[in-house]
GROMACS .gro file of C-alpha atoms in nm:
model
  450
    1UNK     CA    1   6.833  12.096  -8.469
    2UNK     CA    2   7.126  11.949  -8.334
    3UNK     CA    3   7.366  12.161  -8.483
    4UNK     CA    4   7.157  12.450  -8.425
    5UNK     CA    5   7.181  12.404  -8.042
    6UNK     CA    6   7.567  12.335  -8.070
    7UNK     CA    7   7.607  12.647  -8.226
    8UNK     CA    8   7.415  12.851  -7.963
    9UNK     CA    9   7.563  12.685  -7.675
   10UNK     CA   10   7.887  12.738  -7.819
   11UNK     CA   11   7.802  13.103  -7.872
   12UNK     CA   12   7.656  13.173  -7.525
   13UNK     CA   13   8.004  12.999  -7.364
   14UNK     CA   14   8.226  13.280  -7.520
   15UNK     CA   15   7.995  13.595  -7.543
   16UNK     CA   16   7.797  13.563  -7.194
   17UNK     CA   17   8.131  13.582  -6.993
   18UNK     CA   18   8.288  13.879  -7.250
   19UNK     CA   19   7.938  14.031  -7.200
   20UNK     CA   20   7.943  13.994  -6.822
   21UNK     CA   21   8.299  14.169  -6.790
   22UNK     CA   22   8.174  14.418  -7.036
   23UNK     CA   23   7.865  14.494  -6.764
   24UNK     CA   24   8.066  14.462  -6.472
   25UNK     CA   25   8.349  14.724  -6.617
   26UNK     CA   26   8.072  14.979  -6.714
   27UNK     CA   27   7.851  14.918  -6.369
   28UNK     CA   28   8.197  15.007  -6.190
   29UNK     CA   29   8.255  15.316  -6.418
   30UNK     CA   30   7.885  15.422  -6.307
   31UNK     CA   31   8.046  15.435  -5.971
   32UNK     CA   32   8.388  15.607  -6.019
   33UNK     CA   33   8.158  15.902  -6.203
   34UNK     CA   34   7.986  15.927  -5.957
   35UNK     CA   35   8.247  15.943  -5.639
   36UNK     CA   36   8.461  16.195  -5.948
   37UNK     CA   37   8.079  16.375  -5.981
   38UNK     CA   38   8.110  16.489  -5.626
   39UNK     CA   39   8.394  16.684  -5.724
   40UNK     CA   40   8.269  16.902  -5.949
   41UNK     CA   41   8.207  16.934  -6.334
   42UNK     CA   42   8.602  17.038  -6.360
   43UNK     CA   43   8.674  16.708  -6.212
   44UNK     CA   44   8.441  16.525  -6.418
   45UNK     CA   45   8.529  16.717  -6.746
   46UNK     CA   46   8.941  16.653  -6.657
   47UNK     CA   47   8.880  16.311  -6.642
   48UNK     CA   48   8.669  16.265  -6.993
   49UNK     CA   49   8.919  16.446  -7.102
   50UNK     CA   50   9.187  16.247  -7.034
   51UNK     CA   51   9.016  15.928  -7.110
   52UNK     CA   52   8.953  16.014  -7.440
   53UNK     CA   53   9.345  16.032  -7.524
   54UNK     CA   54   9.389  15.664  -7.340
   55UNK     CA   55   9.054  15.554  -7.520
   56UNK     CA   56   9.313  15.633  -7.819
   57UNK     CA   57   9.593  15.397  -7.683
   58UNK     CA   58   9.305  15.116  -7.637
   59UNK     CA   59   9.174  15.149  -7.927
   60UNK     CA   60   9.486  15.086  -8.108
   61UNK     CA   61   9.543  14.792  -7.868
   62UNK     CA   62   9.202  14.681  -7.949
   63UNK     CA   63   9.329  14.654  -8.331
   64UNK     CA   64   9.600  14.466  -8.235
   65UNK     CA   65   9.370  14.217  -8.048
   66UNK     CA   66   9.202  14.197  -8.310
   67UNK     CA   67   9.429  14.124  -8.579
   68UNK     CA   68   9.505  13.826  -8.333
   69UNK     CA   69   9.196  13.723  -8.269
   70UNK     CA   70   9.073  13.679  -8.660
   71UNK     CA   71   9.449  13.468  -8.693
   72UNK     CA   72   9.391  13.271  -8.417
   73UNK     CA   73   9.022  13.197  -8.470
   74UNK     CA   74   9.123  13.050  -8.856
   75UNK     CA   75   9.449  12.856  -8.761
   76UNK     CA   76   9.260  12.698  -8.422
   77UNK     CA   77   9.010  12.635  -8.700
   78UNK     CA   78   9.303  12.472  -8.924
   79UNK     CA   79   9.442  12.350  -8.622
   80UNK     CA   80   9.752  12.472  -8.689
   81UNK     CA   81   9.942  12.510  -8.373
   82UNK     CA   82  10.264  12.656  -8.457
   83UNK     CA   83  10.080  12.919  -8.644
   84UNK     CA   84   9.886  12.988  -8.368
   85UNK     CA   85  10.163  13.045  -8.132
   86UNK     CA   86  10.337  13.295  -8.414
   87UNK     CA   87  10.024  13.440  -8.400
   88UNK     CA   88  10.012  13.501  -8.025
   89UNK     CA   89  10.361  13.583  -7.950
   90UNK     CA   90  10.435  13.854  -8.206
   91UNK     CA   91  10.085  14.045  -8.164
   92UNK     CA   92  10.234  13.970  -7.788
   93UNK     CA   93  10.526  14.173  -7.903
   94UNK     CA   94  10.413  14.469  -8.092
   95UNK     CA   95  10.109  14.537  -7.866
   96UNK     CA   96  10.394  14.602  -7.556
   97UNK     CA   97  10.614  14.806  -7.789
   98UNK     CA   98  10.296  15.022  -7.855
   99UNK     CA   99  10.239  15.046  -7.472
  100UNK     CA  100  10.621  15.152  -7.431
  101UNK     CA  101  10.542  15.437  -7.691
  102UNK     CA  102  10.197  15.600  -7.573
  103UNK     CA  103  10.364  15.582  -7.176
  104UNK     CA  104  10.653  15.828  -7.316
  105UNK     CA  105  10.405  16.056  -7.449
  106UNK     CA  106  10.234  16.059  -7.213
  107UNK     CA  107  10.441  16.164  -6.901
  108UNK     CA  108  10.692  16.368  -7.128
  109UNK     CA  109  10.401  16.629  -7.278
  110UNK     CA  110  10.070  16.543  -7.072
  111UNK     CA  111  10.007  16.950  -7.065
  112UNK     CA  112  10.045  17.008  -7.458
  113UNK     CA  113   9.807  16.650  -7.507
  114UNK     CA  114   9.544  16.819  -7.319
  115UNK     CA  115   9.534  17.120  -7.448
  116UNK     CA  116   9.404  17.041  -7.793
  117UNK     CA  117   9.102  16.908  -7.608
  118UNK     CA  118   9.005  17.198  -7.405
  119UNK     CA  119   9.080  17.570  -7.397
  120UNK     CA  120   8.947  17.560  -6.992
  121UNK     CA  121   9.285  17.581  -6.742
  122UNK     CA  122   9.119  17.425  -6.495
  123UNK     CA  123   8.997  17.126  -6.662
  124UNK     CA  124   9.348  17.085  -6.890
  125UNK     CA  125   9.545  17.049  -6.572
  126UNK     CA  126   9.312  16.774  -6.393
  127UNK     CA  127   9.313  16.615  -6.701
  128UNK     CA  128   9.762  16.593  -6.755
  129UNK     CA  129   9.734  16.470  -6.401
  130UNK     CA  130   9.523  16.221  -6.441
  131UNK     CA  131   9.665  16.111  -6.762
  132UNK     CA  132  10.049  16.084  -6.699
  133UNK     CA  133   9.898  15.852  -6.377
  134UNK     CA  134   9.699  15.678  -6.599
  135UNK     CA  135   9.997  15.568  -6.839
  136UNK     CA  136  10.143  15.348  -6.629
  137UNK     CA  137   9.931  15.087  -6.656
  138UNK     CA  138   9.910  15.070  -7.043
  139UNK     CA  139  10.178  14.792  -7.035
  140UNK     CA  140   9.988  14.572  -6.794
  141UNK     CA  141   9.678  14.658  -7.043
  142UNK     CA  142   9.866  14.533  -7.347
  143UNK     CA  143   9.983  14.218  -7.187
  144UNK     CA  144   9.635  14.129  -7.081
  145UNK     CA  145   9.455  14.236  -7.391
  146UNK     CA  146   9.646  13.960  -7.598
  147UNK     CA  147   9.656  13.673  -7.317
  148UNK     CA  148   9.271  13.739  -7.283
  149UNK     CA  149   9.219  13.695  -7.660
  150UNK     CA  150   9.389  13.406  -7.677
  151UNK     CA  151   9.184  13.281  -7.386
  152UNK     CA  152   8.826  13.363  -7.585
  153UNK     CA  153   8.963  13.179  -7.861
  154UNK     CA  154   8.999  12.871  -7.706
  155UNK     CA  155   8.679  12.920  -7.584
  156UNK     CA  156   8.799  12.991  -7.225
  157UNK     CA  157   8.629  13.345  -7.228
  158UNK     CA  158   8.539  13.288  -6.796
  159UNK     CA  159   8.913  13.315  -6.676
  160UNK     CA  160   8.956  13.638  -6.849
  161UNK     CA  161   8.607  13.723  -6.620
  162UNK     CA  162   8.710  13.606  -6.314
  163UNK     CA  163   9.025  13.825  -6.359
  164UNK     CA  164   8.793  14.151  -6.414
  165UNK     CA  165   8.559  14.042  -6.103
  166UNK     CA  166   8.872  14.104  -5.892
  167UNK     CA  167   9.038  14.388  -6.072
  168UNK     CA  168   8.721  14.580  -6.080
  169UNK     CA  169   8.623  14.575  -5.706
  170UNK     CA  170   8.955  14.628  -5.642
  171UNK     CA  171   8.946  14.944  -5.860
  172UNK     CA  172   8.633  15.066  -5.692
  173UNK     CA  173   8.789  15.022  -5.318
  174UNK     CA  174   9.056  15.227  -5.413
  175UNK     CA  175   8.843  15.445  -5.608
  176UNK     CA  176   8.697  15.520  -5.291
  177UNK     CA  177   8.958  15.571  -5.036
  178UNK     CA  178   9.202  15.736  -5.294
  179UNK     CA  179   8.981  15.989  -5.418
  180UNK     CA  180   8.841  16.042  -5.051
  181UNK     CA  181   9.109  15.960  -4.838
  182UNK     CA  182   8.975  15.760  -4.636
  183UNK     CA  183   9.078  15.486  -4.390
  184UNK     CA  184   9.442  15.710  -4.381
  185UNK     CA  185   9.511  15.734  -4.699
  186UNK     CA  186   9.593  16.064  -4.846
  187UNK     CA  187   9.277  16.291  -5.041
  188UNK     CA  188   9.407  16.256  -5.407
  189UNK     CA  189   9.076  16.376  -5.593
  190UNK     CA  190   9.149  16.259  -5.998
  191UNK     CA  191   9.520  16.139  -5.924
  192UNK     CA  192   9.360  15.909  -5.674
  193UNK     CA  193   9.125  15.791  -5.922
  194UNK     CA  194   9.427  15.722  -6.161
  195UNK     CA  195   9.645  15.548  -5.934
  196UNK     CA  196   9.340  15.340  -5.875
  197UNK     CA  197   9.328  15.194  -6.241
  198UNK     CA  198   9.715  15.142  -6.232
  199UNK     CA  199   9.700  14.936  -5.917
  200UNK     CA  200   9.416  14.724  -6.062
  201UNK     CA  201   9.530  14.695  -6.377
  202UNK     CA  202   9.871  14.534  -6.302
  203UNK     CA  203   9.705  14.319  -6.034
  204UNK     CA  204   9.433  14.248  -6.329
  205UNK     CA  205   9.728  14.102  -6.570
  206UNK     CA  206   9.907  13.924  -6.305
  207UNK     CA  207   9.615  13.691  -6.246
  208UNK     CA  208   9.524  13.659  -6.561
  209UNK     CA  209   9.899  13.506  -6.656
  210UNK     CA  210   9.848  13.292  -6.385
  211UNK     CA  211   9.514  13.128  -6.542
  212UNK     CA  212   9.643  13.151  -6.882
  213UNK     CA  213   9.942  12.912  -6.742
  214UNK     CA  214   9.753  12.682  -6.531
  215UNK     CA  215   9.504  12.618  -6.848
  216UNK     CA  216   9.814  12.553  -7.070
  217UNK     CA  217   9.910  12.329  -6.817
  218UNK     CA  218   9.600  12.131  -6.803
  219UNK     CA  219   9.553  12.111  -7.149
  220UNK     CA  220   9.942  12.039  -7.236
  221UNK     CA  221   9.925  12.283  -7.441
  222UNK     CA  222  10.256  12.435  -7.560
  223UNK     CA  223  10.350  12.707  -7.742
  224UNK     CA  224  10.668  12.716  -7.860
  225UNK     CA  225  10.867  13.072  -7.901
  226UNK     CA  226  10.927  13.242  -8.241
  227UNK     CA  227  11.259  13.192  -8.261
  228UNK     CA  228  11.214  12.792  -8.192
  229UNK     CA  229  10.994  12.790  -8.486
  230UNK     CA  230  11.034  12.633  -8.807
  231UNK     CA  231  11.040  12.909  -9.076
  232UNK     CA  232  10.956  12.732  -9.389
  233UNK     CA  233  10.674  13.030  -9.469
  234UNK     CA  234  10.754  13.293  -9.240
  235UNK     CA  235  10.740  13.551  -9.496
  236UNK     CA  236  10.403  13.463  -9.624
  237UNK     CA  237  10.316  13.475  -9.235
  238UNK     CA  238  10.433  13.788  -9.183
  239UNK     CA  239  10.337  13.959  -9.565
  240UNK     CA  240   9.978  13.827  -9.463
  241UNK     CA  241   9.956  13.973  -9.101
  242UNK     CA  242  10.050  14.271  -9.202
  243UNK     CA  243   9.759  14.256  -9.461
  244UNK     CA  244   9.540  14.178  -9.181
  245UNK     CA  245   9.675  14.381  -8.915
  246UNK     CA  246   9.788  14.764  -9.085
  247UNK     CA  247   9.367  14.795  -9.225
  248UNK     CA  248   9.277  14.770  -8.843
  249UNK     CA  249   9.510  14.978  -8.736
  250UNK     CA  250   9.405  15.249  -8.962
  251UNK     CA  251   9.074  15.183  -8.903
  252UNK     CA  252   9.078  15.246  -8.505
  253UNK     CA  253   9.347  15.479  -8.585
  254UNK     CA  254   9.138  15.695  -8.773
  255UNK     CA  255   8.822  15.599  -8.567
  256UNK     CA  256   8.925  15.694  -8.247
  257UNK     CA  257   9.099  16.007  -8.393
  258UNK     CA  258   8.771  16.111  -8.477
  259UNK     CA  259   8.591  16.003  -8.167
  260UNK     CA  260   8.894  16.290  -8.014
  261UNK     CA  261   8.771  16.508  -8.279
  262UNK     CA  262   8.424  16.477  -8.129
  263UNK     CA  263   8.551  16.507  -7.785
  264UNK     CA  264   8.779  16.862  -7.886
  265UNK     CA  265   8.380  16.938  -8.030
  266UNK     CA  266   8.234  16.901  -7.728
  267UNK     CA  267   8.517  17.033  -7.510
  268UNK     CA  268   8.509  17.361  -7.721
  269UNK     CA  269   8.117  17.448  -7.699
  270UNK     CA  270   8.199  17.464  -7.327
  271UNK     CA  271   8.222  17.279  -7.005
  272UNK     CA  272   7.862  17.211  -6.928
  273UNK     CA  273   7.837  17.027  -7.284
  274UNK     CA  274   8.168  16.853  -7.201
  275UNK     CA  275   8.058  16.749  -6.874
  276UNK     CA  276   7.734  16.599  -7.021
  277UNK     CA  277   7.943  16.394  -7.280
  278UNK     CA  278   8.134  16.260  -7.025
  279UNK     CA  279   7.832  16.164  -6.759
  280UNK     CA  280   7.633  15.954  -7.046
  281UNK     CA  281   7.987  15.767  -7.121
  282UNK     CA  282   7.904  15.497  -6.852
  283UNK     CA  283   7.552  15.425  -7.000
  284UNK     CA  284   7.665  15.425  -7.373
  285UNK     CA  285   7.954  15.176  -7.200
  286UNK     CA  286   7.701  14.983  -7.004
  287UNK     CA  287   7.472  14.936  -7.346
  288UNK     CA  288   7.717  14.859  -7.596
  289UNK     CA  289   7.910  14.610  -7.354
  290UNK     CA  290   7.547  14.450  -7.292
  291UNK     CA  291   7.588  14.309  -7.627
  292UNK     CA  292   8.000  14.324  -7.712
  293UNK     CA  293   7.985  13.981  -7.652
  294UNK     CA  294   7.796  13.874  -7.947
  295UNK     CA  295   8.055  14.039  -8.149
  296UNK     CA  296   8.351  13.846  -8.003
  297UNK     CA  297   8.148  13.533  -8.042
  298UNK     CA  298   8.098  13.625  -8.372
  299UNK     CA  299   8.465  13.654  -8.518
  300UNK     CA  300   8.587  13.329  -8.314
  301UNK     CA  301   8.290  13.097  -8.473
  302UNK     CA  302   8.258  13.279  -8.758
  303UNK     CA  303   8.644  13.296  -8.812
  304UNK     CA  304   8.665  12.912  -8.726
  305UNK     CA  305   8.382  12.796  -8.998
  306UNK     CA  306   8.663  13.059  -9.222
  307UNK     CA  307   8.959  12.836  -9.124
  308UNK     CA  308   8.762  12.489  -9.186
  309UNK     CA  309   8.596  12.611  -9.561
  310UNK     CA  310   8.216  12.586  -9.365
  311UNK     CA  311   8.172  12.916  -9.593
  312UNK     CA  312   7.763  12.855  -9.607
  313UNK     CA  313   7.755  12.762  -9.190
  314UNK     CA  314   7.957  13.083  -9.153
  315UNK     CA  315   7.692  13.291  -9.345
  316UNK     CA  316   7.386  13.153  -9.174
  317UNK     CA  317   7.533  13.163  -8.868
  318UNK     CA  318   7.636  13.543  -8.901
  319UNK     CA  319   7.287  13.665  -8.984
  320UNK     CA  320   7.154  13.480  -8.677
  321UNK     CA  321   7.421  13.666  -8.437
  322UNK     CA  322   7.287  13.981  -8.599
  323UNK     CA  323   6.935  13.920  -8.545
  324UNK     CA  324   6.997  13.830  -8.150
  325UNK     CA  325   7.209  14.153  -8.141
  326UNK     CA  326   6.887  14.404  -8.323
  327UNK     CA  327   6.659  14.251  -8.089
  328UNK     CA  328   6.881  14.257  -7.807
  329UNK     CA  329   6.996  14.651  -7.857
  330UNK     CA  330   6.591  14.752  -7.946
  331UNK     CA  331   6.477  14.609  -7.523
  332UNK     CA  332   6.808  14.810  -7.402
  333UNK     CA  333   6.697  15.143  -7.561
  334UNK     CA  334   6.332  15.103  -7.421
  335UNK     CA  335   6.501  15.050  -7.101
  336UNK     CA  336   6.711  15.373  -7.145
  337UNK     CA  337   6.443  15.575  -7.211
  338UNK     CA  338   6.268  15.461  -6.917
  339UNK     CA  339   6.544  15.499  -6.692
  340UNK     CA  340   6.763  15.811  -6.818
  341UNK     CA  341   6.550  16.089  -6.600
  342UNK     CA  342   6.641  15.851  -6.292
  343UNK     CA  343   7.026  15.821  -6.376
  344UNK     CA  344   7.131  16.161  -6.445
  345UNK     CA  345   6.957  16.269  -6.066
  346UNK     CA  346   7.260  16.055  -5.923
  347UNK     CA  347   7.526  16.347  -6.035
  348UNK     CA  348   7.556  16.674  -5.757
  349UNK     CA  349   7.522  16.893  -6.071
  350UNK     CA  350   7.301  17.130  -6.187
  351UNK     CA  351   6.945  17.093  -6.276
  352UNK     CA  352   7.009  17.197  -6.619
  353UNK     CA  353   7.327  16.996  -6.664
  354UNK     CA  354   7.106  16.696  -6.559
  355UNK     CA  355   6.888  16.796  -6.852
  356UNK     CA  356   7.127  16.815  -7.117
  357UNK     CA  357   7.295  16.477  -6.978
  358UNK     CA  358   6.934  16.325  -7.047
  359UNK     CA  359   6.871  16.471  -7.389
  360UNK     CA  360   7.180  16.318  -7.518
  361UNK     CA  361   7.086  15.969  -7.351
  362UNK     CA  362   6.789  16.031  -7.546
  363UNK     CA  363   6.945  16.059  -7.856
  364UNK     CA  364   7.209  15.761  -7.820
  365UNK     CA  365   6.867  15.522  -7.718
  366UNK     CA  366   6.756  15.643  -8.087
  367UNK     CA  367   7.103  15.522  -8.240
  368UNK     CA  368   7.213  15.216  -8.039
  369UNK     CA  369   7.037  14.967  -8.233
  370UNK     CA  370   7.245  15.127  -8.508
  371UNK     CA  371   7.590  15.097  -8.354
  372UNK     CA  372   7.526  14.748  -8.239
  373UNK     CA  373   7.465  14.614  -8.566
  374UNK     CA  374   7.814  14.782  -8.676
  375UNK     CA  375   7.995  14.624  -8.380
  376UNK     CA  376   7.883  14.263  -8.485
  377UNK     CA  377   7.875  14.274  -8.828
  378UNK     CA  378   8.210  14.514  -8.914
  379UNK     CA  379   8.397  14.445  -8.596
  380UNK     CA  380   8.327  14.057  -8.611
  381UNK     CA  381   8.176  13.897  -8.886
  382UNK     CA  382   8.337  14.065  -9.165
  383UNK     CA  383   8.643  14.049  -9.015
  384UNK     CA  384   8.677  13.678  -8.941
  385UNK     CA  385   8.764  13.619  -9.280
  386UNK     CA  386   9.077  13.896  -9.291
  387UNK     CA  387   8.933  14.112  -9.579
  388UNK     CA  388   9.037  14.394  -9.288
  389UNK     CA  389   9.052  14.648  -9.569
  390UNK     CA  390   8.650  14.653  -9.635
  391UNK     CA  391   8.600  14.786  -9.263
  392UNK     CA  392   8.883  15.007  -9.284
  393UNK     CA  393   8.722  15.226  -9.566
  394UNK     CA  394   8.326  15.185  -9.426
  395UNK     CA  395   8.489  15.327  -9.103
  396UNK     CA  396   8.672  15.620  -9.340
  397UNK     CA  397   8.385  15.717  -9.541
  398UNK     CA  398   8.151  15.685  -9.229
  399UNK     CA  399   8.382  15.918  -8.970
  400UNK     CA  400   8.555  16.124  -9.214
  401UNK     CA  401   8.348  16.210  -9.476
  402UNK     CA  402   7.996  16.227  -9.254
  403UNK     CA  403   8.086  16.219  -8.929
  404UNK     CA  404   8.322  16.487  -8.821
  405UNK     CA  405   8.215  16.725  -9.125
  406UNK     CA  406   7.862  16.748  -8.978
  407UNK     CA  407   7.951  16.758  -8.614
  408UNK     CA  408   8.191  17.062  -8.688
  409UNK     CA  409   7.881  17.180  -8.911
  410UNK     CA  410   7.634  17.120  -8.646
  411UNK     CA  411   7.845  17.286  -8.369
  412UNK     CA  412   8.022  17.573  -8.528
  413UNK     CA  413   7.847  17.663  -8.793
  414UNK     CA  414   7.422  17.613  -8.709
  415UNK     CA  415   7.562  17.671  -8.353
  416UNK     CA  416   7.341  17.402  -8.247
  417UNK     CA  417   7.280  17.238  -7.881
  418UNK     CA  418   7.491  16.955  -7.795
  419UNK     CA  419   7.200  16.701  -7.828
  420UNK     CA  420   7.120  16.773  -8.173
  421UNK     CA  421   7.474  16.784  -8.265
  422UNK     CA  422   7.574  16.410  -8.096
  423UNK     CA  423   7.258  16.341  -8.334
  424UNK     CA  424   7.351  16.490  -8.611
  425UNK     CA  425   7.689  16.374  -8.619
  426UNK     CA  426   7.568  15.966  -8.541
  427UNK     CA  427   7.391  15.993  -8.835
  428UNK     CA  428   7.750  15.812  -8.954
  429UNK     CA  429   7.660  15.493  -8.785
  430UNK     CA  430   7.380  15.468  -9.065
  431UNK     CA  431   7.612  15.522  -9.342
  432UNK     CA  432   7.857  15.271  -9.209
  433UNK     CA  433   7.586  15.011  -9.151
  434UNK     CA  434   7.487  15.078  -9.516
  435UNK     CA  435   7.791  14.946  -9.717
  436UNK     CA  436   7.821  14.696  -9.438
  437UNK     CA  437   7.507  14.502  -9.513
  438UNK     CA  438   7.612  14.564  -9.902
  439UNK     CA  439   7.977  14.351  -9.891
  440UNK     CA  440   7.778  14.121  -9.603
  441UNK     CA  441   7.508  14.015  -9.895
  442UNK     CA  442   7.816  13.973 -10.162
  443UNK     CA  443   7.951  13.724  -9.947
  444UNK     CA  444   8.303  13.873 -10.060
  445UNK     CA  445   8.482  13.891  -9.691
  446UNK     CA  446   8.448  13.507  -9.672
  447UNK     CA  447   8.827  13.362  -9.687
  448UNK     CA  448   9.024  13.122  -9.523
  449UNK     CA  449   9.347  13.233  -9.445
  450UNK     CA  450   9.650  13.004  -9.618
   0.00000   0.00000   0.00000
């Protein structure tokens, strides 16, 4: 019973602040639709737009993260500090080199980016504004993604929070009087909603540094820099990160190039549908974040029971982070459902853009439950133990061979609505969830890394 309560407490310390920041970012995003809403569905649309492509950058940065977590997790769980300091400093490394690339493409061919997503003028040109903006703060991103994961693994996941707290109310202010111009500052419209995630951003990773060296200080903890480490197995370190790390980044890779695929779907059945999309992205944020937490919590335990050879603790205590998570996800969609008529009347749109905005809330309700079992289970537990390959093909086979073949079906070809298309096309989360639970029951992703 004991051990039972550790493990919860322990759990609830690192996934209710990750799940708080997770609600707080997604309330905020409520609100910066809604001042971008007042715009216009051009607005609204240029901005989707244009987050999809960074929603690529992150994604990849997520990977990155990732690889680091599942390293540090296991050699925290070896307590192996030298390795975890490798760890940090050359994920540390590539994730800012990454940055350096997408910020080039960004503000050298915003214009030709855009227009694969959208055949409307209008909405093309809000969106290269926004986006070559927007690009400045993907260094400041990349430098707080790792310092924030190496944070949650030492099972300091509030400092990252109180970071966000800040960041985010400081994005909204500025949301306001950017996009608004008000209190003299100039009416910017979508630029001023961009300039408003740079600014908080930056300030974001600055204060996060600061906690991250005032903990390290506390806790003496040092971490030494790569080249004043020994290197009496730095080529198994590196052969074996790159076995870890290049699955994930194919995986988001080719994940998030198909959520863009989805996005050029909706942009090309026309604005209205685009718009939509784009006004249910803060829910679908809100719901999933309700519950990320229990999926970060899940490869930092689970990955530390990896590290210490608790193989059978690691299995039972996976299965009862994915029954909190079912349960969890099936009182949020009952919620949704409840609520969706109310939350679409907040948007100065049309009545019948309202109604296809609440159709497709509908829909994701139906499949949430779904998608939150595939966060926990393929983007924690089966990672912790570094078989990164097994997710990278479920996440294949799921967007590539069901996924984007039936949306393009659904849209193009049966000409459906865009309700029964997002349907049609999440009908990949099931797949994915499929072979999931098949190499969960094998028991064949449990390893500790050497």
């Amino acid at each position: 019973m004991e051990k039972r309560e550790s493990f919860e407490k322990t759990a609830i310390r690192i996934a209710l602040p990750v799940t708080l920041q997770c609600l707080l970012q997604s309330s905020f995003s409520v609100i910066d639709q809604v001042m971008i809403g007042k715009l216009g569905k051009y607005s609204i649309a240029g901005i989707g737009l244009g987050g999809k492509f960074a929603s690529l950058y992150s994604v990849v940065l997520g990977a990155i993260a990732a690889a680091a977590g599942i390293m540090i997790s296991q050699y925290l769980g070896k307590k192996d500090e030298e390795a975890v300091s490798r760890s940090f400093f050359s994920n540390m490394i590539l994730s800012i080199g990454l940055a350096v690339l997408f910020v080039i493409l960004c503000i050298a061919i915003p214009q030709t980016i855009m227009g694969i997503y959208t055949k409307d003028e209008a909405a093309r040109m809000l969106a290269a504004d926004y986006i070559r903006i927007l690009a400045i703060s993907f260094v400041p991103m990349a430098v707080s993604s790792i310092v924030t994961t190496m944070l949650r693994c030492m099972e300091v996941a509030t400092l990252p929070l109180y970071a966000s707290i800040f960041a985010l109310v400081l994005n909204t202010g500025l949301n306001y009087m950017l996009i608004f111009g008000k209190w003299f500052f100039p009416k910017m419209g979508v630029e001023g909603a961009a300039w408003a995630s740079v600014i908080a951003q930056t300030v974001s990773c600055f204060i996060i540094l600061i906690f991250f060296n005032m903990y390290c200080k506390k806790q003496n903890i040092h971490l030494p820099m790569l080249w004043k480490q020994k290197n009496d197995y730095t080529g198994d370190y590196w052969k074996q990160y790159i076995g870890i790390l290049c699955p994930i980044l194919v995986c988001e890779f080719l994940w998030s190039l198909g959520e863009n695929v989805y996005a050029i779907i909706y942009g090309n059945m026309g604005t209205d549908s685009c718009a939509a999309m784009t006004m249910t992205i803060p829910v679908q944020t809100l719901m999933i974040g309700a519950l990320s937490g229990l999926s970060q919590a899940a490869g930092i335990l689970i990955g530390k029971s990896l590290g210490g050879k608790q193989y059978e603790k690691a299995y039972k205590d996976s299965k009862k982070l994915m029954k909190y998570g079912f349960a969890g996800s099936l009182c949020l969609s009952v919620i949704l459902v409840v609520v969706a008529s109310f939350y679409v009347k907040i948007y100065s749109v049309e009545p019948a853009l309202q109604e296809m905005t609440r159709s497709i809330l509908i829909v994701f309700a139906i499949v949430s439950p779904v998608k939150v079992m595939n966060m926990i289970l393929g983007g924690g537990i089966i990672r912790s133990g570094g078989k990164t390959q097994y997710v990278m093909w479920i996440d294949i086979i799921g967007t590539w061979l069901f996924g984007v073949p039936l949306g393009l079906l659904a849209a193009f070809v049966w000409k459906l609505p865009i309700e029964y298309t997002y349907f049609i096309l999440s009908m990949e989360e099931c797949v994915r969830l499929g072979i999931s639970f098949v190499i969960f029951k094998k028991r064949i992703w449990m390893e500790s890394l050497q």
